[in-house]
Coordinates of C-alpha atoms in Angstrom, one line a residue:
M25 CA 80.2 -33.5 -24.5
H26 CA 78.2 -34.3 -21.4
N27 CA 81.4 -34.7 -19.3
T28 CA 82.7 -31.4 -20.6
T29 CA 79.5 -29.6 -19.8
A30 CA 79.4 -31.1 -16.3
M31 CA 83.0 -30.1 -15.7
L32 CA 82.3 -26.5 -16.7
I33 CA 79.3 -26.3 -14.5
E34 CA 81.2 -27.7 -11.5
L35 CA 84.3 -25.5 -12.1
G36 CA 82.0 -22.5 -12.4
A37 CA 80.2 -23.3 -9.2
I38 CA 83.5 -23.8 -7.3
I39 CA 85.2 -20.6 -8.5
L40 CA 82.0 -18.6 -7.9
A41 CA 81.7 -20.0 -4.4
L42 CA 85.4 -19.2 -3.7
G43 CA 84.9 -15.7 -4.9
L44 CA 81.9 -15.2 -2.6
L45 CA 83.8 -16.8 0.3
G46 CA 86.9 -14.6 -0.3
R47 CA 84.7 -11.5 -0.3
L48 CA 83.1 -12.6 3.0
A49 CA 86.5 -13.2 4.5
G50 CA 87.7 -9.7 3.4
R51 CA 84.7 -8.1 5.0
V52 CA 85.1 -9.9 8.3
G53 CA 88.9 -9.2 8.2
F54 CA 90.6 -12.7 8.3
S55 CA 92.2 -15.1 5.9
P56 CA 90.0 -16.8 3.4
I57 CA 92.0 -20.1 3.6
P58 CA 89.7 -21.6 6.3
L59 CA 86.7 -21.0 4.1
Y60 CA 88.4 -22.5 1.1
L61 CA 89.2 -25.7 3.2
L62 CA 85.5 -25.8 4.3
A63 CA 84.4 -25.4 0.7
G64 CA 86.6 -28.4 -0.2
L65 CA 85.0 -30.4 2.5
A66 CA 81.6 -29.5 1.2
F67 CA 82.5 -30.5 -2.4
G68 CA 84.5 -33.6 -1.5
H69 CA 83.9 -37.2 -0.6
G70 CA 81.3 -37.3 2.1
G71 CA 80.4 -33.7 1.6
I72 CA 77.1 -32.0 0.6
L73 CA 77.8 -31.8 -3.2
P74 CA 80.6 -34.2 -4.2
L75 CA 82.4 -33.4 -7.4
Q76 CA 82.2 -35.9 -10.3
A77 CA 83.6 -34.5 -13.5
S78 CA 86.1 -31.8 -12.5
E79 CA 88.2 -33.6 -9.9
E80 CA 91.1 -34.3 -12.2
F81 CA 91.3 -30.7 -13.4
V82 CA 91.2 -29.4 -9.8
A83 CA 94.1 -31.7 -8.9
T84 CA 96.2 -30.2 -11.7
G85 CA 95.2 -26.7 -10.6
A86 CA 96.2 -27.5 -7.1
E87 CA 99.7 -28.5 -8.2
I88 CA 100.0 -25.1 -10.1
G89 CA 98.7 -23.4 -7.0
V90 CA 101.6 -24.6 -4.8
I91 CA 104.1 -23.7 -7.5
L92 CA 102.8 -20.2 -7.8
L93 CA 102.7 -19.6 -4.1
L94 CA 106.3 -20.4 -3.7
L95 CA 107.3 -18.5 -6.9
M96 CA 105.7 -15.4 -5.6
L97 CA 107.5 -15.7 -2.3
G98 CA 110.8 -16.2 -4.1
L99 CA 110.2 -13.0 -6.1
E100 CA 110.4 -11.1 -2.8
Y101 CA 114.1 -11.9 -2.3
S102 CA 117.4 -11.6 -4.1
A103 CA 119.9 -14.4 -4.1
S104 CA 122.5 -12.4 -2.3
S105 CA 120.2 -11.3 0.5
L106 CA 119.0 -14.9 0.9
V107 CA 122.6 -16.2 1.3
T108 CA 123.4 -13.3 3.8
T109 CA 120.3 -14.2 5.8
L110 CA 121.2 -17.9 6.0
K111 CA 124.7 -17.0 7.2
T112 CA 123.6 -14.7 10.0
Q113 CA 120.3 -16.2 11.2
Y114 CA 120.7 -19.9 10.9
P115 CA 120.6 -20.4 14.8
S116 CA 117.0 -19.0 14.6
G117 CA 116.2 -21.7 12.1
A118 CA 117.6 -24.4 14.3
V119 CA 115.6 -23.1 17.3
D120 CA 112.5 -23.0 15.1
F121 CA 113.0 -26.6 14.1
V122 CA 113.5 -28.0 17.6
L123 CA 110.7 -26.1 19.2
N124 CA 108.0 -26.7 16.5
A125 CA 108.9 -30.0 14.9
A126 CA 109.1 -31.9 18.3
P127 CA 105.5 -31.5 19.3
G128 CA 104.2 -33.0 16.1
A129 CA 106.6 -35.9 16.3
V130 CA 105.7 -36.6 19.9
A131 CA 102.0 -36.4 19.2
A132 CA 102.3 -38.9 16.4
L133 CA 104.2 -41.4 18.6
L134 CA 101.7 -40.9 21.4
L135 CA 98.8 -41.6 19.0
G136 CA 100.6 -44.8 18.0
W137 CA 101.1 -43.9 14.3
G138 CA 104.7 -44.9 14.1
P139 CA 108.0 -43.2 13.3
V140 CA 107.3 -42.4 9.6
A141 CA 104.1 -40.6 10.6
A142 CA 106.0 -38.9 13.3
V143 CA 108.4 -37.4 10.8
A144 CA 105.5 -36.3 8.6
L145 CA 103.5 -34.7 11.5
A146 CA 106.7 -33.0 12.7
G147 CA 106.8 -31.2 9.3
V148 CA 103.1 -30.2 9.6
T149 CA 103.7 -28.5 12.9
W150 CA 107.1 -27.0 12.0
I151 CA 106.4 -24.9 8.9
S152 CA 104.6 -21.6 9.1
S153 CA 102.4 -20.3 6.3
S154 CA 104.3 -17.9 4.1
G155 CA 101.2 -16.9 2.2
V156 CA 99.0 -16.2 5.2
I157 CA 101.8 -14.4 7.1
A158 CA 102.6 -12.2 4.1
K159 CA 99.0 -11.2 3.8
V160 CA 98.8 -10.5 7.6
L161 CA 101.9 -8.2 7.5
G162 CA 100.3 -6.2 4.7
D163 CA 96.9 -6.0 6.3
L164 CA 98.4 -4.8 9.6
G165 CA 100.7 -2.3 7.9
R166 CA 103.9 -3.9 9.3
T167 CA 105.9 -4.4 6.2
G168 CA 108.2 -1.5 7.2
N169 CA 108.6 -2.6 10.8
R170 CA 112.1 -3.4 12.0
E171 CA 111.0 -6.9 13.2
T172 CA 109.6 -7.8 9.7
P173 CA 113.0 -9.0 8.3
V174 CA 113.3 -11.4 11.2
V175 CA 109.9 -12.9 10.3
L176 CA 110.9 -13.2 6.7
C177 CA 114.2 -14.7 7.7
V178 CA 112.5 -17.5 9.6
L179 CA 110.1 -18.2 6.7
V180 CA 112.9 -18.3 4.1
M181 CA 114.9 -20.8 6.2
E182 CA 111.8 -23.0 6.6
D183 CA 111.2 -22.9 2.9
L184 CA 114.8 -23.8 2.0
A185 CA 114.7 -26.6 4.7
M186 CA 112.0 -28.2 2.7
A187 CA 114.5 -29.0 0.0
V188 CA 116.1 -31.4 2.5
Y189 CA 113.1 -32.4 4.5
L190 CA 110.7 -33.4 1.6
P191 CA 113.1 -35.8 -0.2
I192 CA 113.8 -37.5 3.2
L193 CA 110.1 -37.8 3.9
T194 CA 109.3 -39.0 0.4
A195 CA 112.0 -41.7 0.7
L196 CA 110.6 -42.8 4.1
L197 CA 107.0 -42.9 2.8
A198 CA 108.1 -45.0 -0.2
G199 CA 110.1 -47.4 2.0
V200 CA 113.4 -46.6 0.3
S201 CA 116.5 -48.0 1.9
L202 CA 119.0 -45.9 3.7
A203 CA 121.4 -45.9 0.7
G204 CA 118.5 -45.0 -1.7
G205 CA 117.4 -42.2 0.6
S206 CA 121.0 -40.8 0.8
V207 CA 121.2 -40.8 -3.0
T208 CA 117.9 -39.0 -3.2
L209 CA 119.0 -36.4 -0.7
L210 CA 122.3 -35.9 -2.5
I211 CA 120.5 -35.3 -5.8
S212 CA 118.1 -32.9 -4.0
L213 CA 121.0 -30.9 -2.4
G214 CA 122.9 -30.9 -5.7
T215 CA 119.9 -29.6 -7.6
V216 CA 119.3 -26.8 -5.0
G217 CA 123.0 -25.9 -5.0
A218 CA 123.1 -25.7 -8.8
V219 CA 120.0 -23.5 -9.0
L220 CA 121.3 -21.3 -6.2
Y221 CA 124.7 -21.0 -8.1
I222 CA 122.9 -19.9 -11.3
A223 CA 120.8 -17.4 -9.3
L224 CA 123.9 -15.9 -7.6
R225 CA 126.3 -15.9 -10.6
H226 CA 124.0 -15.8 -13.6
G227 CA 120.7 -14.3 -12.4
R228 CA 121.0 -11.3 -14.8
I229 CA 121.3 -13.7 -17.7
V230 CA 118.2 -15.6 -16.6
S231 CA 116.3 -12.3 -16.1
R232 CA 117.4 -11.0 -19.6
A233 CA 116.2 -14.2 -21.2
V234 CA 112.6 -13.8 -19.9
S235 CA 112.5 -10.0 -19.7
S236 CA 110.0 -8.2 -22.0
D237 CA 108.2 -4.9 -22.2
N238 CA 105.2 -6.8 -23.4
P239 CA 103.2 -8.0 -20.4
E240 CA 101.9 -11.0 -22.3
M241 CA 105.4 -12.2 -23.3
L242 CA 106.7 -11.6 -19.8
L243 CA 103.9 -13.6 -18.3
L244 CA 104.3 -16.5 -20.7
A245 CA 108.1 -16.6 -20.3
V246 CA 108.2 -16.4 -16.4
L247 CA 105.3 -18.9 -16.0
G248 CA 106.8 -21.3 -18.6
L249 CA 110.2 -21.2 -17.0
T250 CA 108.7 -21.7 -13.5
L251 CA 106.7 -24.8 -14.5
L252 CA 109.6 -26.2 -16.5
V253 CA 112.0 -25.9 -13.5
A254 CA 109.4 -27.1 -11.1
G255 CA 108.8 -30.2 -13.2
V256 CA 112.5 -31.0 -13.6
A257 CA 113.1 -30.4 -9.9
Q258 CA 110.3 -32.9 -9.0
H259 CA 111.8 -35.4 -11.4
L260 CA 115.1 -35.1 -9.6
Q261 CA 113.4 -35.8 -6.2
V262 CA 113.2 -32.1 -5.2
S263 CA 109.9 -30.5 -4.3
A264 CA 108.4 -28.7 -7.3
A265 CA 107.5 -25.9 -4.9
V266 CA 111.2 -25.4 -3.9
G267 CA 112.2 -25.3 -7.5
A268 CA 109.6 -22.6 -8.1
F269 CA 110.9 -20.7 -5.1
L270 CA 114.5 -20.8 -6.5
V271 CA 113.3 -19.5 -9.9
G272 CA 111.7 -16.5 -8.0
I273 CA 115.0 -15.5 -6.3
A274 CA 116.9 -15.9 -9.6
L275 CA 115.0 -13.1 -11.3
S276 CA 116.2 -9.6 -11.0
E277 CA 114.2 -6.9 -9.2
E278 CA 112.9 -5.3 -12.5
V279 CA 111.7 -8.6 -13.9
A280 CA 110.4 -9.7 -10.5
E281 CA 108.4 -6.5 -10.0
G282 CA 106.7 -6.9 -13.4
A283 CA 106.1 -10.6 -13.0
H284 CA 104.6 -10.0 -9.5
G285 CA 101.8 -7.9 -10.8
L286 CA 101.0 -10.2 -13.7
L287 CA 101.1 -13.4 -11.7
S288 CA 99.3 -12.3 -8.5
P289 CA 95.7 -13.0 -9.9
L290 CA 96.8 -16.4 -11.2
R291 CA 98.4 -17.2 -7.8
D292 CA 95.3 -16.2 -5.9
L293 CA 93.1 -18.4 -8.2
F294 CA 95.2 -21.5 -8.2
A295 CA 96.1 -21.2 -4.5
A296 CA 92.4 -21.2 -3.7
V297 CA 92.0 -24.3 -5.9
F298 CA 94.9 -25.9 -4.0
F299 CA 93.2 -25.5 -0.6
V300 CA 89.9 -26.7 -2.0
F301 CA 91.6 -29.8 -3.4
F302 CA 93.0 -30.8 0.0
G303 CA 89.5 -30.5 1.5
L304 CA 88.1 -32.6 -1.3
H305 CA 90.1 -35.6 -0.1
T306 CA 89.1 -35.3 3.5
D307 CA 85.8 -36.8 4.7
P308 CA 84.2 -34.3 7.1
A309 CA 83.1 -37.3 9.2
D310 CA 86.8 -38.0 9.9
I311 CA 87.5 -34.6 11.6
P312 CA 85.4 -34.8 14.9
P313 CA 87.5 -37.8 16.2
V314 CA 90.7 -35.9 15.8
L315 CA 89.4 -32.4 16.8
L316 CA 90.7 -32.6 20.4
P317 CA 94.2 -33.8 19.5
A318 CA 94.3 -31.1 16.8
L319 CA 93.3 -28.4 19.3
A320 CA 95.8 -29.5 21.8
L321 CA 98.6 -29.6 19.2
A322 CA 97.5 -26.2 18.0
V323 CA 97.7 -24.6 21.4
V324 CA 101.2 -26.2 22.1
T325 CA 102.6 -25.2 18.8
M326 CA 101.1 -21.7 19.0
L327 CA 103.1 -21.1 22.1
T328 CA 106.3 -22.7 20.7
K329 CA 106.0 -20.5 17.6
I330 CA 105.6 -17.4 19.7
A331 CA 108.7 -18.4 21.7
T332 CA 110.6 -19.0 18.4
G333 CA 109.8 -15.5 17.1
W334 CA 110.5 -13.8 20.4
W335 CA 114.0 -15.5 20.6
A336 CA 114.8 -14.7 17.0
A337 CA 113.8 -11.1 17.3
R338 CA 115.7 -10.7 20.6
R339 CA 118.8 -12.2 18.9
A340 CA 118.4 -9.5 16.2
G341 CA 118.3 -6.7 18.8
I342 CA 114.6 -6.0 18.4
A343 CA 112.8 -4.3 21.3
P344 CA 110.4 -6.3 23.5
K345 CA 107.2 -5.2 21.7
G346 CA 108.7 -6.2 18.4
R347 CA 109.7 -9.6 19.8
W348 CA 106.1 -10.3 20.8
R349 CA 104.8 -9.2 17.4
T350 CA 107.3 -11.4 15.7
G351 CA 106.2 -14.5 17.6
G352 CA 102.5 -13.8 17.1
T353 CA 103.0 -13.3 13.4
L354 CA 104.6 -16.7 12.9
V355 CA 101.8 -18.7 14.3
A356 CA 99.7 -19.4 11.2
R357 CA 100.2 -22.7 9.4
G358 CA 98.9 -23.4 5.9
E359 CA 100.2 -24.5 2.5
F360 CA 103.3 -26.5 3.4
S361 CA 101.5 -28.2 6.3
I362 CA 98.9 -29.4 3.9
V363 CA 101.4 -30.5 1.3
I364 CA 103.2 -32.6 3.8
A365 CA 100.0 -34.1 5.1
G366 CA 98.9 -34.9 1.5
L367 CA 102.1 -36.8 0.9
A368 CA 101.7 -38.8 4.1
V369 CA 98.0 -39.7 3.8
G370 CA 98.8 -42.9 1.9
T371 CA 100.9 -44.2 4.8
E372 CA 98.8 -42.9 7.7
P373 CA 95.3 -41.8 6.5
R374 CA 94.5 -40.2 9.9
I375 CA 97.1 -37.5 9.3
G376 CA 94.8 -35.9 6.6
P377 CA 91.9 -35.1 8.9
L378 CA 94.2 -34.1 11.8
A379 CA 96.2 -31.8 9.6
T380 CA 93.0 -30.2 8.2
A381 CA 91.6 -29.5 11.6
Y382 CA 95.0 -28.3 12.8
V383 CA 95.5 -25.9 9.9
L384 CA 91.9 -24.6 10.2
I385 CA 92.5 -23.8 13.9
L386 CA 95.8 -22.0 13.4
V387 CA 95.0 -20.3 10.2
V388 CA 92.1 -18.6 12.1
L389 CA 94.2 -18.0 15.2
G390 CA 97.3 -16.8 13.2
P391 CA 95.9 -13.3 12.2
L392 CA 94.5 -12.9 15.8
T393 CA 97.8 -13.7 17.5
A394 CA 99.6 -11.4 15.1
R395 CA 97.3 -8.6 16.1
W396 CA 96.9 -9.3 19.8
T397 CA 100.1 -11.0 21.2
E398 CA 102.0 -7.8 21.7
P399 CA 99.1 -5.8 23.4
L400 CA 98.3 -8.7 25.7
A401 CA 102.0 -9.2 26.6
S402 CA 102.4 -5.4 27.3
R403 CA 99.3 -5.4 29.5
L404 CA 100.6 -8.4 31.5
T405 CA 104.0 -6.7 31.9
R406 CA 102.4 -3.5 33.2
R407 CA 100.4 -5.5 35.7
R408 CA 103.5 -7.2 37.1
S409 CA 105.3 -3.8 37.5
P410 CA 102.5 -1.3 38.6
D411 CA 104.9 1.1 40.3
R412 CA 107.0 1.8 37.3
P413 CA 107.1 5.6 36.4
R414 CA 105.3 6.2 33.1
N415 CA 108.0 8.5 31.7
T416 CA 110.7 5.8 31.9
A417 CA 109.1 3.3 29.5
P418 CA 111.6 2.0 26.9
V419 CA 111.3 3.2 23.4
D420 CA 110.0 0.5 21.0
Q421 CA 112.7 0.3 18.3
S422 CA 110.6 -2.1 16.3
E423 CA 108.3 0.5 14.8
P424 CA 109.0 1.8 11.3
V425 CA 110.8 5.1 11.0
H426 CA 108.8 7.9 9.4
A427 CA 110.5 10.9 7.8
G428 CA 109.5 14.3 9.1
G429 CA 108.9 13.2 12.7

């Protein structure tokens, strides 16, 4: 009884603190994720008030948080649009990988952490935060902009690439042989291919199986299916988060719309727990020694992400202002960077503090670059061409089209 009482008190304190921090972040106008990470540092090992009784429950909640984050992202897409996106925009994904994974790999090698840590840190710097970016697009009113599909395209390709990257990383971290790693990768690709096939060919059947006019029944069916597929995917050496993402794209628009409203509060709760959980396992005393490398890496990868977005938007025929907005929007890192670092901590413990500091920096800078990259680029461009007539400025074709003029 004593342990149960202590767990309830700790959980209540954590959730209340997260609610207050989220409210503060909303008033200031930036993402609450940095505050959640700081809360984890405060409640974790070496923090102000270390948890004792509720750590195991928080760990389970964190797993659910990752699953729900990717499920909700998957609900935004249909399987057919996903396949079309991959066919037309895969060069942008390749450029994204080269420009943003390389700095992390090089940094790990320069720090003397070895090749396995280099693969892990490459993933940390490569993947943008779908959750943070989706929130920023909504906050800035850009969901209807012509460059927004380019942003979503890059995010989708990154998320799908995790189905290949995570099994490879897991095999390397476990010291599995080349043959064993190849088998793991084949199983992973086969699982992803099977789920994609079901989503494309039989998505309506899946949707009818879970569809219900009763919100309670719909919530239970979608959540149960997601957790089941995520667990099976993880058992088959595929990320549970990727499995949840594929469940999301398999559901039809009608079911997805209903599930989105029901699951959003759960997603927000467990996602907050996930970020706290990562902070719990990072000693605040470990961060100052890696702060300068994290800052340097953040600056470099902020610039490479802006370049990635600019190139991808240019390839899609977006006007210059939209290109800069695309690049600035992609800067934020978050959930996947932390997932990858969490996997690699057992092999290289210093990755955890570095990733925490790195994500803290870019999750704060991300909303700022999304807002200010395009105005700053436009101002610099005007300074370089002061004699240009005002009435010959190009029309920005990246803005949303509004009816009625």
